[in-house]
Amino acid sequence: MGVRENLVPPAGLPRAYALVSLIFGIGIGTFSTGSAVFFTRVVGLAPHEIGIGLSAAAGAVLVCSVPLSALADRWGPRTAWLVGVAGSAAGFLLWPFARGFVSFLAMIVFFELVNGIGQAGRNVYLIEAVEPETRVRTQAFARSWLNVGWSVGAGLAAVALAIDTHAAYLALPLANAVVLLVNLLLILRLPAGPAGRSRQQRPAGQRHVFTDRPFLAVTVLCAVLLAYGTIELEVVPLWLLTHTDAPKWWIGVLTLINTLMATTLQVWMTRGAHTLGGAARALRLGGLAAALGCPVVYLAGATSGLVTMAVFVAATVLFTLSEMWQSAGSWTLAAELPPAERRGEYFGAFRMGNSAIQMVAPASLIALAVTTGGWGWLLIGGVFLAAGTAAVPVVGWAARLRTPAEPAPALT
């Protein structure tokens, strides 16, 4: 497979879906990069108020994720996707008028809720519109193009921050609103329904997902492995700054390595992950890579100079491999394990697990890895190792109990 095949998706829906991701990445990269300055300079928040608001929004996701995501089952995935994007665009148009903590809290919770509807719609749409053999590759292309868009957006935000005026800061959310409206038009041009598949009417009744213990076990497993993100973005930089002699600017180099790998290798790394067996093996490899990365980072505290910098590069490569394997495996599991008529609801539960780990991981992992002097890295590595080792049997358990109409392949 050539380089072009790993970077440019096939014509048709995969390319259109990647383009939507690229445009979305430009908008969200623009606002996210400058959001801290926008919140302090325009909205008038203190740093601790931003933290409280973000935590409250994460709590709202935990409470509301499943019922909101289930709207993708009731309304249809494309409709839910459109509602989520339209709601986000409206919210970004209102950001320049927000002042003080109360309005910030209302806005940030609103964004998390409408994003939940949109994300569920987007994911269920792709599950139903693309055959399993090409679905994971399509998602990998979308993730790669999202990273490219995010980088472009970060560059645009850097320009606004360099201008350093009130008008430049107001342009951040307004630019994202315009991008989301463009995204809305692109989504409207996508096929209206599943490619050759008939949607099933979602049955009424209680939330089925909370009684599906095998799927919940898979959700927990994927959430634990998702902690690679906290390691990459927060824990490794803090360890570099507080326990090693590596220069501060090396953090930027490590971020660049991660971005380049995730952009150019994500598609190639999905090979074989479109089946349940392949997805389980991808999770196992992701867990093993992260487990190995932890003691490598710990080693950086005992080296010096160029050796330390090289050790951090090795650790970054391992955690980025974990990121790509975990992504490929979780995409397939979130698509193939839920009952067809409850995919939105099940995606909501999957998102709950991700939100929970994102709430718990920063404080706990920083405490274990940084404040212990380093031995906590070995404990964190043990958690990743346990999760990776459990992947195949846990996914096998869930696969054996799937809906009879959707037989699962054997896991080896």
mmCIF file of C-alpha atoms in Angstrom:
data_model
loop_
_atom_site.group_PDB
_atom_site.id
_atom_site.type_symbol
_atom_site.label_atom_id
_atom_site.label_comp_id
_atom_site.label_asym_id
_atom_site.label_seq_id
_atom_site.Cartn_x
_atom_site.Cartn_y
_atom_site.Cartn_z
ATOM 1 C CA MET A 1 0.000 0.000 0.000
ATOM 2 C CA GLY A 2 1.484 3.311 -1.086
ATOM 3 C CA VAL A 3 1.758 6.529 0.836
ATOM 4 C CA ARG A 4 -1.150 8.108 -1.055
ATOM 5 C CA GLU A 5 -3.468 5.226 -0.121
ATOM 6 C CA ASN A 6 -2.672 5.901 3.544
ATOM 7 C CA LEU A 7 -3.376 9.630 3.296
ATOM 8 C CA VAL A 8 -6.165 10.076 0.729
ATOM 9 C CA PRO A 9 -9.423 8.151 1.262
ATOM 10 C CA PRO A 10 -11.262 6.522 -1.637
ATOM 11 C CA ALA A 11 -13.708 8.673 -3.584
ATOM 12 C CA GLY A 12 -17.304 8.736 -2.450
ATOM 13 C CA LEU A 13 -18.560 8.640 1.120
ATOM 14 C CA PRO A 14 -15.143 7.930 2.752
ATOM 15 C CA ARG A 15 -13.634 11.049 1.164
ATOM 16 C CA ALA A 16 -16.692 13.191 1.886
ATOM 17 C CA TYR A 17 -16.670 12.022 5.519
ATOM 18 C CA ALA A 18 -12.953 12.837 5.812
ATOM 19 C CA LEU A 19 -13.578 16.311 4.370
ATOM 20 C CA VAL A 20 -16.237 16.944 7.018
ATOM 21 C CA SER A 21 -13.699 15.903 9.665
ATOM 22 C CA LEU A 22 -11.034 18.178 8.188
ATOM 23 C CA ILE A 23 -13.325 21.219 8.220
ATOM 24 C CA PHE A 24 -14.538 20.395 11.735
ATOM 25 C CA GLY A 25 -10.920 20.075 12.900
ATOM 26 C CA ILE A 26 -10.058 23.536 11.579
ATOM 27 C CA GLY A 27 -12.885 25.095 13.574
ATOM 28 C CA ILE A 28 -12.388 23.233 16.815
ATOM 29 C CA GLY A 29 -8.599 23.639 16.612
ATOM 30 C CA THR A 30 -9.025 27.389 16.194
ATOM 31 C CA PHE A 31 -11.235 27.827 19.240
ATOM 32 C CA SER A 32 -9.656 25.227 21.526
ATOM 33 C CA THR A 33 -6.157 26.625 21.088
ATOM 34 C CA GLY A 34 -7.238 30.097 22.136
ATOM 35 C CA SER A 35 -10.084 29.153 24.491
ATOM 36 C CA ALA A 36 -8.197 29.756 27.734
ATOM 37 C CA VAL A 37 -7.359 33.320 26.659
ATOM 38 C CA PHE A 38 -10.916 33.869 25.381
ATOM 39 C CA PHE A 39 -12.437 32.697 28.651
ATOM 40 C CA THR A 40 -10.186 34.913 30.786
ATOM 41 C CA ARG A 41 -10.001 38.031 28.580
ATOM 42 C CA VAL A 42 -13.515 38.117 27.081
ATOM 43 C CA VAL A 43 -15.799 36.131 29.395
ATOM 44 C CA GLY A 44 -13.906 37.395 32.447
ATOM 45 C CA LEU A 45 -13.258 34.130 34.276
ATOM 46 C CA ALA A 46 -10.689 33.211 36.875
ATOM 47 C CA PRO A 47 -8.737 30.007 36.139
ATOM 48 C CA HIS A 48 -10.499 28.038 38.877
ATOM 49 C CA GLU A 49 -13.884 28.989 37.424
ATOM 50 C CA ILE A 50 -12.872 27.497 34.086
ATOM 51 C CA GLY A 51 -11.944 24.266 35.844
ATOM 52 C CA ILE A 52 -15.240 24.132 37.738
ATOM 53 C CA GLY A 53 -17.209 24.706 34.543
ATOM 54 C CA LEU A 54 -15.370 21.995 32.636
ATOM 55 C CA SER A 55 -15.908 19.532 35.475
ATOM 56 C CA ALA A 56 -19.611 20.385 35.588
ATOM 57 C CA ALA A 57 -19.856 19.812 31.844
ATOM 58 C CA ALA A 58 -18.172 16.432 32.211
ATOM 59 C CA GLY A 59 -20.681 15.560 34.934
ATOM 60 C CA ALA A 60 -23.516 16.500 32.608
ATOM 61 C CA VAL A 61 -22.131 14.076 30.030
ATOM 62 C CA LEU A 62 -22.111 11.268 32.580
ATOM 63 C CA VAL A 63 -25.741 11.886 33.488
ATOM 64 C CA CYS A 64 -27.200 12.654 30.062
ATOM 65 C CA SER A 65 -25.006 10.845 27.551
ATOM 66 C CA VAL A 66 -27.150 7.732 27.110
ATOM 67 C CA PRO A 67 -30.589 9.381 26.732
ATOM 68 C CA LEU A 68 -29.215 12.079 24.432
ATOM 69 C CA SER A 69 -27.268 9.609 22.295
ATOM 70 C CA ALA A 70 -30.388 7.430 22.055
ATOM 71 C CA LEU A 71 -31.964 10.257 20.031
ATOM 72 C CA ALA A 72 -29.863 9.008 17.112
ATOM 73 C CA ASP A 73 -31.933 5.813 17.271
ATOM 74 C CA ARG A 74 -35.238 7.684 17.411
ATOM 75 C CA TRP A 75 -34.578 10.496 14.929
ATOM 76 C CA GLY A 76 -32.166 8.739 12.623
ATOM 77 C CA PRO A 77 -28.397 9.309 12.730
ATOM 78 C CA ARG A 78 -28.064 12.046 10.112
ATOM 79 C CA THR A 79 -30.835 14.118 11.700
ATOM 80 C CA ALA A 80 -29.168 13.829 15.120
ATOM 81 C CA TRP A 81 -25.832 14.744 13.576
ATOM 82 C CA LEU A 82 -27.331 17.829 11.920
ATOM 83 C CA VAL A 83 -29.047 18.905 15.147
ATOM 84 C CA GLY A 84 -25.784 18.596 17.060
ATOM 85 C CA VAL A 85 -23.782 20.615 14.533
ATOM 86 C CA ALA A 86 -26.497 23.267 14.191
ATOM 87 C CA GLY A 87 -26.724 23.595 17.979
ATOM 88 C CA SER A 88 -22.948 23.960 18.288
ATOM 89 C CA ALA A 89 -22.886 26.621 15.553
ATOM 90 C CA ALA A 90 -25.594 28.578 17.359
ATOM 91 C CA GLY A 91 -23.666 28.294 20.608
ATOM 92 C CA PHE A 92 -20.449 29.637 19.113
ATOM 93 C CA LEU A 93 -22.358 32.593 17.677
ATOM 94 C CA LEU A 94 -23.488 33.354 21.242
ATOM 95 C CA TRP A 95 -20.058 33.004 22.904
ATOM 96 C CA PRO A 96 -19.092 36.685 22.328
ATOM 97 C CA PHE A 97 -22.068 37.716 24.489
ATOM 98 C CA ALA A 98 -21.150 35.496 27.455
ATOM 99 C CA ARG A 99 -19.999 37.350 30.561
ATOM 100 C CA GLY A 100 -19.223 35.873 33.950
ATOM 101 C CA PHE A 101 -19.317 32.408 35.445
ATOM 102 C CA VAL A 102 -23.058 31.706 35.240
ATOM 103 C CA SER A 103 -23.279 32.300 31.498
ATOM 104 C CA PHE A 104 -20.041 30.342 30.974
ATOM 105 C CA LEU A 105 -21.418 27.397 32.942
ATOM 106 C CA ALA A 106 -24.670 27.387 30.984
ATOM 107 C CA MET A 107 -22.814 27.590 27.677
ATOM 108 C CA ILE A 108 -20.245 24.900 28.403
ATOM 109 C CA VAL A 109 -22.894 22.432 29.617
ATOM 110 C CA PHE A 110 -25.021 23.220 26.557
ATOM 111 C CA PHE A 111 -22.075 22.467 24.277
ATOM 112 C CA GLU A 112 -21.419 19.108 25.881
ATOM 113 C CA LEU A 113 -25.063 18.109 25.533
ATOM 114 C CA VAL A 114 -25.479 19.088 21.880
ATOM 115 C CA ASN A 115 -22.084 17.596 21.074
ATOM 116 C CA GLY A 116 -23.328 14.341 22.566
ATOM 117 C CA ILE A 117 -26.268 14.278 20.166
ATOM 118 C CA GLY A 118 -24.044 15.181 17.207
ATOM 119 C CA GLN A 119 -21.339 12.646 18.014
ATOM 120 C CA ALA A 120 -23.851 9.845 18.402
ATOM 121 C CA GLY A 121 -25.476 10.756 15.098
ATOM 122 C CA ARG A 122 -22.130 10.954 13.301
ATOM 123 C CA ASN A 123 -20.927 7.594 14.610
ATOM 124 C CA VAL A 124 -24.177 5.721 14.000
ATOM 125 C CA TYR A 125 -24.404 7.248 10.528
ATOM 126 C CA LEU A 126 -20.993 5.877 9.586
ATOM 127 C CA ILE A 127 -21.736 2.480 11.123
ATOM 128 C CA GLU A 128 -24.862 2.127 9.013
ATOM 129 C CA ALA A 129 -23.599 3.745 5.812
ATOM 130 C CA VAL A 130 -20.290 1.905 5.372
ATOM 131 C CA GLU A 131 -19.628 -1.830 5.228
ATOM 132 C CA PRO A 132 -17.609 -3.283 8.131
ATOM 133 C CA GLU A 133 -14.638 -4.117 5.891
ATOM 134 C CA THR A 134 -14.061 -0.436 5.081
ATOM 135 C CA ARG A 135 -15.587 1.248 8.141
ATOM 136 C CA VAL A 136 -12.471 1.286 10.311
ATOM 137 C CA ARG A 137 -10.318 2.589 7.457
ATOM 138 C CA THR A 138 -12.888 5.318 6.824
ATOM 139 C CA GLN A 139 -12.746 6.330 10.479
ATOM 140 C CA ALA A 140 -8.950 6.251 10.373
ATOM 141 C CA PHE A 141 -8.896 8.599 7.379
ATOM 142 C CA ALA A 142 -11.334 10.888 9.191
ATOM 143 C CA ARG A 143 -9.131 10.928 12.289
ATOM 144 C CA SER A 144 -6.042 11.709 10.210
ATOM 145 C CA TRP A 145 -7.767 14.552 8.381
ATOM 146 C CA LEU A 146 -9.165 15.813 11.700
ATOM 147 C CA ASN A 147 -5.579 16.058 13.003
ATOM 148 C CA VAL A 148 -4.572 18.019 9.918
ATOM 149 C CA GLY A 149 -7.516 20.366 10.377
ATOM 150 C CA TRP A 150 -6.728 20.792 14.062
ATOM 151 C CA SER A 151 -3.160 21.794 13.195
ATOM 152 C CA VAL A 152 -4.405 24.364 10.681
ATOM 153 C CA GLY A 153 -6.864 25.723 13.241
ATOM 154 C CA ALA A 154 -4.136 25.952 15.883
ATOM 155 C CA GLY A 155 -2.088 28.022 13.447
ATOM 156 C CA LEU A 156 -5.008 30.384 12.852
ATOM 157 C CA ALA A 157 -5.518 30.741 16.597
ATOM 158 C CA ALA A 158 -1.830 31.538 17.016
ATOM 159 C CA VAL A 159 -2.301 34.465 14.637
ATOM 160 C CA ALA A 160 -5.227 35.759 16.713
ATOM 161 C CA LEU A 161 -3.216 35.394 19.918
ATOM 162 C CA ALA A 162 -0.309 37.227 18.341
ATOM 163 C CA ILE A 163 -2.587 40.124 17.320
ATOM 164 C CA ASP A 164 -3.716 40.203 20.973
ATOM 165 C CA THR A 165 -6.784 42.423 20.648
ATOM 166 C CA HIS A 166 -10.353 42.039 21.859
ATOM 167 C CA ALA A 167 -11.578 41.809 18.266
ATOM 168 C CA ALA A 168 -9.076 39.037 17.517
ATOM 169 C CA TYR A 169 -10.338 37.026 20.492
ATOM 170 C CA LEU A 170 -13.957 37.498 19.421
ATOM 171 C CA ALA A 171 -12.996 36.107 16.029
ATOM 172 C CA LEU A 172 -12.129 32.725 17.585
ATOM 173 C CA PRO A 173 -15.688 31.505 18.322
ATOM 174 C CA LEU A 174 -17.137 33.312 15.312
ATOM 175 C CA ALA A 175 -14.679 31.566 12.993
ATOM 176 C CA ASN A 176 -15.687 28.221 14.481
ATOM 177 C CA ALA A 177 -19.369 29.059 13.991
ATOM 178 C CA VAL A 178 -18.736 29.764 10.301
ATOM 179 C CA VAL A 179 -16.800 26.508 9.946
ATOM 180 C CA LEU A 180 -19.631 24.558 11.591
ATOM 181 C CA LEU A 181 -22.157 26.100 9.210
ATOM 182 C CA VAL A 182 -19.981 24.972 6.291
ATOM 183 C CA ASN A 183 -19.888 21.544 7.915
ATOM 184 C CA LEU A 184 -23.676 21.581 8.096
ATOM 185 C CA LEU A 185 -23.874 22.096 4.338
ATOM 186 C CA LEU A 186 -21.406 19.271 3.707
ATOM 187 C CA ILE A 187 -23.394 16.891 5.913
ATOM 188 C CA LEU A 188 -26.589 17.790 4.050
ATOM 189 C CA ARG A 189 -24.886 16.652 0.854
ATOM 190 C CA LEU A 190 -24.182 13.201 2.270
ATOM 191 C CA PRO A 191 -26.629 10.379 1.462
ATOM 192 C CA ALA A 192 -29.773 10.751 3.537
ATOM 193 C CA GLY A 193 -29.832 7.233 4.908
ATOM 194 C CA PRO A 194 -27.886 4.014 5.339
ATOM 195 C CA ALA A 195 -26.357 2.544 2.209
ATOM 196 C CA GLY A 196 -28.707 -0.270 1.344
ATOM 197 C CA ARG A 197 -29.798 -0.963 4.923
ATOM 198 C CA SER A 198 -33.202 -0.567 6.484
ATOM 199 C CA ARG A 199 -33.357 1.079 9.888
ATOM 200 C CA GLN A 200 -35.142 -0.785 12.633
ATOM 201 C CA GLN A 201 -37.636 0.888 14.922
ATOM 202 C CA ARG A 202 -36.076 1.363 18.330
ATOM 203 C CA PRO A 203 -38.088 -0.579 20.923
ATOM 204 C CA ALA A 204 -39.543 1.295 23.857
ATOM 205 C CA GLY A 205 -38.575 0.451 27.415
ATOM 206 C CA GLN A 206 -35.726 0.802 29.858
ATOM 207 C CA ARG A 207 -32.166 1.524 28.876
ATOM 208 C CA HIS A 208 -31.045 -1.871 27.645
ATOM 209 C CA VAL A 209 -27.358 -1.005 27.711
ATOM 210 C CA PHE A 210 -27.208 -0.872 31.522
ATOM 211 C CA THR A 211 -28.188 -4.547 31.682
ATOM 212 C CA ASP A 212 -25.587 -5.588 29.090
ATOM 213 C CA ARG A 213 -22.715 -6.457 31.409
ATOM 214 C CA PRO A 214 -20.359 -7.763 28.712
ATOM 215 C CA PHE A 215 -20.651 -4.525 26.746
ATOM 216 C CA LEU A 216 -20.165 -2.455 29.897
ATOM 217 C CA ALA A 217 -17.026 -4.488 30.625
ATOM 218 C CA VAL A 218 -15.720 -3.703 27.142
ATOM 219 C CA THR A 219 -16.567 -0.033 27.711
ATOM 220 C CA VAL A 220 -14.546 0.038 30.935
ATOM 221 C CA LEU A 221 -11.640 -1.706 29.230
ATOM 222 C CA CYS A 222 -11.573 0.797 26.354
ATOM 223 C CA ALA A 223 -11.891 3.695 28.800
ATOM 224 C CA VAL A 224 -8.895 2.517 30.838
ATOM 225 C CA LEU A 225 -6.786 2.223 27.690
ATOM 226 C CA LEU A 226 -7.945 5.720 26.678
ATOM 227 C CA ALA A 227 -5.825 7.071 29.537
ATOM 228 C CA TYR A 228 -2.964 7.224 27.028
ATOM 229 C CA GLY A 229 -4.338 10.693 26.171
ATOM 230 C CA THR A 230 -3.814 12.021 29.690
ATOM 231 C CA ILE A 231 -0.337 10.487 29.737
ATOM 232 C CA GLU A 232 0.630 12.160 26.456
ATOM 233 C CA LEU A 233 -0.890 15.581 27.055
ATOM 234 C CA GLU A 234 -0.408 16.130 30.771
ATOM 235 C CA VAL A 235 1.666 13.588 32.675
ATOM 236 C CA VAL A 236 4.664 13.234 30.356
ATOM 237 C CA PRO A 237 5.140 17.027 30.023
ATOM 238 C CA LEU A 238 4.956 17.441 33.807
ATOM 239 C CA TRP A 239 7.446 14.631 34.319
ATOM 240 C CA LEU A 240 9.775 16.208 31.759
ATOM 241 C CA LEU A 241 9.594 19.584 33.504
ATOM 242 C CA THR A 242 9.945 18.386 37.090
ATOM 243 C CA HIS A 243 12.122 15.261 37.031
ATOM 244 C CA THR A 244 14.423 15.460 33.997
ATOM 245 C CA ASP A 245 16.950 17.796 32.439
ATOM 246 C CA ALA A 246 15.269 17.777 28.997
ATOM 247 C CA PRO A 247 14.647 21.308 27.675
ATOM 248 C CA LYS A 248 11.119 22.677 27.863
ATOM 249 C CA TRP A 249 10.929 23.111 24.098
ATOM 250 C CA TRP A 250 11.339 19.349 23.688
ATOM 251 C CA ILE A 251 7.659 19.039 24.647
ATOM 252 C CA GLY A 252 6.817 20.706 21.345
ATOM 253 C CA VAL A 253 8.982 18.224 19.458
ATOM 254 C CA LEU A 254 7.246 15.310 21.165
ATOM 255 C CA THR A 255 3.848 16.782 20.250
ATOM 256 C CA LEU A 256 4.978 17.100 16.643
ATOM 257 C CA ILE A 257 6.124 13.461 16.565
ATOM 258 C CA ASN A 258 2.755 12.353 17.937
ATOM 259 C CA THR A 259 0.845 14.457 15.404
ATOM 260 C CA LEU A 260 2.895 13.238 12.444
ATOM 261 C CA MET A 261 2.536 9.595 13.450
ATOM 262 C CA ALA A 262 -1.202 9.884 14.085
ATOM 263 C CA THR A 263 -1.731 11.662 10.779
ATOM 264 C CA THR A 264 0.338 9.403 8.538
ATOM 265 C CA LEU A 265 0.096 5.960 10.174
ATOM 266 C CA GLN A 266 -3.453 5.750 11.557
ATOM 267 C CA VAL A 267 -4.902 4.162 8.390
ATOM 268 C CA TRP A 268 -2.085 1.627 8.104
ATOM 269 C CA MET A 269 -2.485 0.709 11.785
ATOM 270 C CA THR A 270 -6.126 -0.320 11.292
ATOM 271 C CA ARG A 271 -5.254 -3.367 9.193
ATOM 272 C CA GLY A 272 -7.199 -6.365 10.457
ATOM 273 C CA ALA A 273 -9.086 -4.364 13.105
ATOM 274 C CA HIS A 274 -12.456 -4.487 11.282
ATOM 275 C CA THR A 275 -13.422 -7.798 12.923
ATOM 276 C CA LEU A 276 -14.114 -8.388 16.598
ATOM 277 C CA GLY A 277 -11.097 -10.656 16.842
ATOM 278 C CA GLY A 278 -8.891 -8.083 15.159
ATOM 279 C CA ALA A 279 -10.279 -5.309 17.371
ATOM 280 C CA ALA A 280 -9.515 -7.308 20.509
ATOM 281 C CA ARG A 281 -5.962 -7.920 19.351
ATOM 282 C CA ALA A 282 -5.572 -4.201 18.568
ATOM 283 C CA LEU A 283 -6.621 -3.346 22.124
ATOM 284 C CA ARG A 284 -4.174 -5.912 23.457
ATOM 285 C CA LEU A 285 -1.321 -4.378 21.458
ATOM 286 C CA GLY A 286 -2.402 -0.900 22.573
ATOM 287 C CA GLY A 287 -2.289 -1.940 26.210
ATOM 288 C CA LEU A 288 1.107 -3.579 25.835
ATOM 289 C CA ALA A 289 2.571 -0.529 24.063
ATOM 290 C CA ALA A 290 1.350 1.817 26.809
ATOM 291 C CA ALA A 291 2.543 -0.594 29.506
ATOM 292 C CA LEU A 292 6.030 -0.542 27.977
ATOM 293 C CA GLY A 293 5.951 3.236 27.554
ATOM 294 C CA CYS A 294 5.496 3.867 31.297
ATOM 295 C CA PRO A 295 8.834 2.453 32.518
ATOM 296 C CA VAL A 296 10.544 4.112 29.536
ATOM 297 C CA VAL A 297 9.297 7.506 30.755
ATOM 298 C CA TYR A 298 10.425 6.579 34.280
ATOM 299 C CA LEU A 299 13.884 5.860 32.851
ATOM 300 C CA ALA A 300 14.118 9.455 31.596
ATOM 301 C CA GLY A 301 14.397 10.573 35.206
ATOM 302 C CA ALA A 302 17.698 8.709 35.545
ATOM 303 C CA THR A 303 19.395 9.844 32.325
ATOM 304 C CA SER A 304 20.790 13.150 31.122
ATOM 305 C CA GLY A 305 21.274 15.286 28.041
ATOM 306 C CA LEU A 306 20.643 13.798 24.616
ATOM 307 C CA VAL A 307 19.929 10.385 26.114
ATOM 308 C CA THR A 308 16.999 11.823 28.056
ATOM 309 C CA MET A 309 15.637 13.469 24.929
ATOM 310 C CA ALA A 310 15.941 10.192 23.003
ATOM 311 C CA VAL A 311 14.195 8.276 25.790
ATOM 312 C CA PHE A 312 11.263 10.689 25.603
ATOM 313 C CA VAL A 313 11.065 10.131 21.837
ATOM 314 C CA ALA A 314 10.908 6.354 22.395
ATOM 315 C CA ALA A 315 8.147 6.796 24.972
ATOM 316 C CA THR A 316 6.187 9.102 22.656
ATOM 317 C CA VAL A 317 6.374 6.528 19.863
ATOM 318 C CA LEU A 318 5.062 3.816 22.194
ATOM 319 C CA PHE A 319 2.168 5.914 23.496
ATOM 320 C CA THR A 320 1.244 7.014 19.977
ATOM 321 C CA LEU A 321 1.182 3.375 18.857
ATOM 322 C CA SER A 322 -1.094 2.693 21.822
ATOM 323 C CA GLU A 323 -3.314 5.575 20.741
ATOM 324 C CA MET A 324 -3.690 4.249 17.203
ATOM 325 C CA TRP A 325 -4.299 0.628 18.214
ATOM 326 C CA GLN A 326 -6.792 1.636 20.907
ATOM 327 C CA SER A 327 -8.665 3.851 18.455
ATOM 328 C CA ALA A 328 -8.871 1.156 15.780
ATOM 329 C CA GLY A 329 -10.062 -1.491 18.225
ATOM 330 C CA SER A 330 -12.623 0.674 20.010
ATOM 331 C CA TRP A 331 -14.151 1.860 16.707
ATOM 332 C CA THR A 332 -14.992 -1.701 15.701
ATOM 333 C CA LEU A 333 -16.268 -2.719 19.135
ATOM 334 C CA ALA A 334 -18.544 0.340 19.396
ATOM 335 C CA ALA A 335 -19.927 -0.491 15.940
ATOM 336 C CA GLU A 336 -20.285 -4.273 16.056
ATOM 337 C CA LEU A 337 -21.298 -5.144 19.618
ATOM 338 C CA PRO A 338 -24.498 -3.034 20.074
ATOM 339 C CA PRO A 339 -27.889 -4.237 18.812
ATOM 340 C CA ALA A 340 -28.613 -2.554 15.490
ATOM 341 C CA GLU A 341 -31.667 -0.690 16.798
ATOM 342 C CA ARG A 342 -29.847 0.673 19.874
ATOM 343 C CA ARG A 343 -26.532 1.877 18.475
ATOM 344 C CA GLY A 344 -27.040 5.458 19.631
ATOM 345 C CA GLU A 345 -27.908 4.366 23.158
ATOM 346 C CA TYR A 346 -24.854 2.098 23.327
ATOM 347 C CA PHE A 347 -22.614 4.832 21.957
ATOM 348 C CA GLY A 348 -23.861 7.019 24.815
ATOM 349 C CA ALA A 349 -22.684 4.411 27.321
ATOM 350 C CA PHE A 350 -19.349 4.188 25.530
ATOM 351 C CA ARG A 351 -19.004 7.965 25.775
ATOM 352 C CA MET A 352 -19.865 7.812 29.480
ATOM 353 C CA GLY A 353 -16.875 5.543 30.028
ATOM 354 C CA ASN A 354 -14.610 7.906 28.126
ATOM 355 C CA SER A 355 -15.886 10.909 30.109
ATOM 356 C CA ALA A 356 -15.402 9.109 33.394
ATOM 357 C CA ILE A 357 -11.764 8.278 32.666
ATOM 358 C CA GLN A 358 -11.129 11.841 31.493
ATOM 359 C CA MET A 359 -12.456 13.100 34.832
ATOM 360 C CA VAL A 360 -10.508 10.647 36.971
ATOM 361 C CA ALA A 361 -7.271 10.203 35.043
ATOM 362 C CA PRO A 362 -5.597 13.644 35.273
ATOM 363 C CA ALA A 363 -5.480 13.961 39.054
ATOM 364 C CA SER A 364 -4.839 10.271 39.734
ATOM 365 C CA LEU A 365 -2.159 9.724 37.090
ATOM 366 C CA ILE A 366 -0.321 12.947 37.908
ATOM 367 C CA ALA A 367 -0.349 11.987 41.591
ATOM 368 C CA LEU A 368 0.947 8.486 40.860
ATOM 369 C CA ALA A 369 3.594 9.380 38.302
ATOM 370 C CA VAL A 370 4.872 12.804 39.362
ATOM 371 C CA THR A 371 4.317 13.283 43.067
ATOM 372 C CA THR A 372 5.611 9.808 44.018
ATOM 373 C CA GLY A 373 8.995 10.525 42.513
ATOM 374 C CA GLY A 374 8.451 8.042 39.737
ATOM 375 C CA TRP A 375 7.647 4.589 41.100
ATOM 376 C CA GLY A 376 3.996 5.238 40.228
ATOM 377 C CA TRP A 377 4.936 4.836 36.557
ATOM 378 C CA LEU A 378 5.393 1.128 37.210
ATOM 379 C CA LEU A 379 1.933 0.876 38.771
ATOM 380 C CA ILE A 380 0.359 2.739 35.835
ATOM 381 C CA GLY A 381 2.174 0.419 33.446
ATOM 382 C CA GLY A 382 0.732 -2.533 35.345
ATOM 383 C CA VAL A 383 -2.800 -1.181 34.842
ATOM 384 C CA PHE A 384 -2.222 -0.855 31.096
ATOM 385 C CA LEU A 385 -0.732 -4.360 31.011
ATOM 386 C CA ALA A 386 -3.734 -5.814 32.828
ATOM 387 C CA ALA A 387 -6.176 -4.046 30.501
ATOM 388 C CA GLY A 388 -4.318 -5.206 27.401
ATOM 389 C CA THR A 389 -4.129 -8.775 28.670
ATOM 390 C CA ALA A 390 -7.861 -8.806 29.428
ATOM 391 C CA ALA A 391 -8.861 -7.485 25.989
ATOM 392 C CA VAL A 392 -9.253 -10.767 24.091
ATOM 393 C CA PRO A 393 -11.194 -12.673 26.784
ATOM 394 C CA VAL A 394 -13.462 -9.727 27.634
ATOM 395 C CA VAL A 395 -14.288 -9.027 23.992
ATOM 396 C CA GLY A 396 -14.801 -12.756 23.463
ATOM 397 C CA TRP A 397 -17.343 -12.786 26.299
ATOM 398 C CA ALA A 398 -19.224 -9.880 24.753
ATOM 399 C CA ALA A 399 -19.057 -11.432 21.285
ATOM 400 C CA ARG A 400 -20.574 -14.731 22.434
ATOM 401 C CA LEU A 401 -23.603 -12.923 23.881
ATOM 402 C CA ARG A 402 -24.386 -10.733 20.882
ATOM 403 C CA THR A 403 -27.793 -10.693 19.194
ATOM 404 C CA PRO A 404 -28.248 -14.055 17.375
ATOM 405 C CA ALA A 405 -28.996 -12.243 14.110
ATOM 406 C CA GLU A 406 -25.479 -10.813 14.187
ATOM 407 C CA PRO A 407 -23.137 -13.775 14.706
ATOM 408 C CA ALA A 408 -19.653 -12.943 15.864
ATOM 409 C CA PRO A 409 -16.474 -14.376 14.396
ATOM 410 C CA ALA A 410 -14.349 -16.557 16.610
ATOM 411 C CA LEU A 411 -11.687 -14.833 18.644
ATOM 412 C CA THR A 412 -8.183 -16.249 18.699
#
